Short mmCIF file of C-alpha atoms in Angstrom, two decimals:
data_model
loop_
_atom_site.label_atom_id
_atom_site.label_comp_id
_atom_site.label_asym_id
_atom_site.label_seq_id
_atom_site.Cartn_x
_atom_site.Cartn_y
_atom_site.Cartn_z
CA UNK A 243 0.00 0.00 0.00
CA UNK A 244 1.02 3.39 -1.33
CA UNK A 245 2.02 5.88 2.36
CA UNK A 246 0.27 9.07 0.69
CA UNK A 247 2.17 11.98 2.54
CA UNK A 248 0.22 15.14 3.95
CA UNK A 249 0.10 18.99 4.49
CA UNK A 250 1.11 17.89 8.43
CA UNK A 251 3.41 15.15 7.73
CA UNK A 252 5.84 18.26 6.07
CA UNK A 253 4.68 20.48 8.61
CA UNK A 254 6.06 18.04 11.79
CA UNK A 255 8.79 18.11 9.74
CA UNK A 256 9.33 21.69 9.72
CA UNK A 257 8.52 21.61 13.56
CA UNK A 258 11.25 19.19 14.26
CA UNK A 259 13.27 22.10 12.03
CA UNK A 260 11.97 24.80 14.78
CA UNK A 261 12.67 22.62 17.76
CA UNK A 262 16.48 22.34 16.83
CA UNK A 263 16.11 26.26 15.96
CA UNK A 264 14.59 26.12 19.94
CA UNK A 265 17.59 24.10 20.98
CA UNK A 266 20.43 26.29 19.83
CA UNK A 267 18.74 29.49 21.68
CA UNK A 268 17.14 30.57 17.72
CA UNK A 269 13.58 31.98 17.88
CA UNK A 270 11.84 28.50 16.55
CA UNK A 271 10.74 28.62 12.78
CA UNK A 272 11.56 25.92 10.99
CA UNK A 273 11.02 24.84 6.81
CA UNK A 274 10.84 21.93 4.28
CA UNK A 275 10.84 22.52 0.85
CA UNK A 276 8.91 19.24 -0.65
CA UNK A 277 8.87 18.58 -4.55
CA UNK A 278 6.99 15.18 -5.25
CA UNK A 279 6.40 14.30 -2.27
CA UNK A 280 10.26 14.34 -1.24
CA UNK A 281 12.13 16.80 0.97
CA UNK A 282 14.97 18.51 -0.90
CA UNK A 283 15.71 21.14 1.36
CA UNK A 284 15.30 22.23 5.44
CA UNK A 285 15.55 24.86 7.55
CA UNK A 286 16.38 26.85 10.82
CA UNK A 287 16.36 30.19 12.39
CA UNK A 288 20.19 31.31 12.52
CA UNK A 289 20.27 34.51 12.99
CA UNK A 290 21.79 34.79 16.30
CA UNK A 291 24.27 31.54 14.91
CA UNK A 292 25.35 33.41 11.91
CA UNK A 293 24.56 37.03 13.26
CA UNK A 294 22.85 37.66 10.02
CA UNK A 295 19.55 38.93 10.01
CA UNK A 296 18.54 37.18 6.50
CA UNK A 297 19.54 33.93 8.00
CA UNK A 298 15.71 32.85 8.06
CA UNK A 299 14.52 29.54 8.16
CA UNK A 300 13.11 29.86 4.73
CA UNK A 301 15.94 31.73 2.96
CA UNK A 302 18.49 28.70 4.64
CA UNK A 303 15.86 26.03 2.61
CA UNK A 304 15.32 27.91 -0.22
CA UNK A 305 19.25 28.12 -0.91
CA UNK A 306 19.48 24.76 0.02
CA UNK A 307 16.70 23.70 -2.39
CA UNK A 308 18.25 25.93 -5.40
CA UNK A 309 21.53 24.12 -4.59
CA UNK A 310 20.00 20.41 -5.16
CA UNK A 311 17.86 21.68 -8.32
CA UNK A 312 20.90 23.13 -9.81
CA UNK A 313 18.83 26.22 -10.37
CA UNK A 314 17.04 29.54 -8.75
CA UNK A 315 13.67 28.49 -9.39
CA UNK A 316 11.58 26.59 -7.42
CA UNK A 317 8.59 26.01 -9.28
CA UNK A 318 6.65 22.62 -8.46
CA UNK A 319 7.90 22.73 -5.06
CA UNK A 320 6.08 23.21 -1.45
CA UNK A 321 7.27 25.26 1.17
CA UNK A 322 6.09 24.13 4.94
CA UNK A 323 7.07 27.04 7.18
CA UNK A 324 5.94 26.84 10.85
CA UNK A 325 5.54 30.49 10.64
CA UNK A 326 3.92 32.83 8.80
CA UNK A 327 6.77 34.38 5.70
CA UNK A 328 7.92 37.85 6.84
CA UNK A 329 8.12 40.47 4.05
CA UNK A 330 11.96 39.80 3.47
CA UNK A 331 11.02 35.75 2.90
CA UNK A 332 7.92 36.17 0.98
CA UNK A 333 10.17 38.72 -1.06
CA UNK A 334 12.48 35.90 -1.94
CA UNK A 335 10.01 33.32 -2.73
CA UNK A 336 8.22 36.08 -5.11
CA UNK A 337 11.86 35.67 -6.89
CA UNK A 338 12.25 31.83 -6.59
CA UNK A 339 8.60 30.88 -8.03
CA UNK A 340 7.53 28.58 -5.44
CA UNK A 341 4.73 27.02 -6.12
CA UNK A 342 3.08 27.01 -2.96
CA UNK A 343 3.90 28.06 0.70
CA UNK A 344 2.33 26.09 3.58
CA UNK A 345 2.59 27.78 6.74
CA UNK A 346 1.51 27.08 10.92
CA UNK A 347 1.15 29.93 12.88
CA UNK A 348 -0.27 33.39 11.51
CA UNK A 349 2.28 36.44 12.21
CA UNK A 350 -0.30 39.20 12.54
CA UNK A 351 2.74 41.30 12.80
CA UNK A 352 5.37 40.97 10.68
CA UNK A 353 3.27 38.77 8.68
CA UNK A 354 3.49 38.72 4.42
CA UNK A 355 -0.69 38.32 4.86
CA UNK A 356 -1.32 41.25 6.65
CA UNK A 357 1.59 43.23 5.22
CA UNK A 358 -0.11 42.64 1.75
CA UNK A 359 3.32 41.04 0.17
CA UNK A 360 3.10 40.37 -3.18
CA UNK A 361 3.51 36.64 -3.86
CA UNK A 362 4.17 35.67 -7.50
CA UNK A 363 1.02 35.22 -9.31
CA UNK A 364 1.68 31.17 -9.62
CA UNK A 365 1.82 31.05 -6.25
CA UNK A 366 -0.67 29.11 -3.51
CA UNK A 367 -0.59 29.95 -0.08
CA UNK A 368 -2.23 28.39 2.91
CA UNK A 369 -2.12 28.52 6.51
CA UNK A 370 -2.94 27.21 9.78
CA UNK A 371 -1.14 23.91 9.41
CA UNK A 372 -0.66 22.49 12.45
CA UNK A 373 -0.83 26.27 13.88
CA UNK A 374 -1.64 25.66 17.42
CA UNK A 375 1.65 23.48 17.48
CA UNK A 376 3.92 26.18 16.10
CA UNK A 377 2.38 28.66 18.02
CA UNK A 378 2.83 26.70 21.23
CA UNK A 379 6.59 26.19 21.08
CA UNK A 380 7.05 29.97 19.64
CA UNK A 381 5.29 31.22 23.31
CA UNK A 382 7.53 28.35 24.98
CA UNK A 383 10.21 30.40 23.47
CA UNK A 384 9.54 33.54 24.53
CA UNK A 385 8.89 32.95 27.73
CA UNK A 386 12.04 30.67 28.61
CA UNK A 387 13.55 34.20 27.33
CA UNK A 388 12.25 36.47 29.12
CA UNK A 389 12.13 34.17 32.46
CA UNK A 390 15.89 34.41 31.51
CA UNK A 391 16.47 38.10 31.36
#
């Protein structure tokens, strides 16, 4: 019998992206960048790693995805973010023609959604995967911060 693999099968896989993120003291986004039904790429926070504030988990997968394509574009592939794009991330998929972005938890923030980034027109996006898991270790997070501080 054929396993047929789901929007949350990727998405614990991005979450077991954001708990290493967690683990290494990085706020806890993590990404998978699935093309038939196969990861080619993943992801971390490491910002505070590679004090670099571009070092998103998306922009580490989609470099690592346009690495094993042998190319910038990323069209046919999924993105599962636990996390809501940011304007600089959504920027970059814009560029890299993902075909669709998968996310957890909203960012009503800093969010692409509310910001109104432009996605390429080819683009699907959908949210709320597995959101009240992502969500959950993000306020884990932030409160083993500030219980720190």
């Amino acid at each position: 019998m054929e396993h047929i693999f789901d929007d949350a099968y990727f998405m614990r896989k991005a979450l077991q992206e954001a708990e290493i993120a967690f683990d290494k003291g990085e706020i806890p986004v993590g990404a998978v960048i699935v093309i038939d039904d196969k990861i080619i790429a993943r992801g971390h926070n490491l910002t505070e790693t590679l004090n670099d504030v571009t070092a998103h988990a998306e922009m580490q997968s989609i470099t690592a995805a346009a690495n094993f394509l042998g190319g910038k574009y990323l069209q046919q592939c999924t993105l599962y973010v636990t996390l809501e794009p940011c304007q600089m991330c959504a920027g970059a998929l814009y560029w890299s023609q993902i075909s669709k972005i998968v996310f957890g938890a909203r960012d009503m923030e800093r969010g692409c959604i509310n910001l109104k980034t432009k996605l390429h027109p080819k683009t699907k996006i959908e949210g709320g995967v597995l959101a009240k898991e992502a969500s959950e270790l993000l306020k884990r997070f932030f409160i083993m911060k500030r219980n720190l501080n």
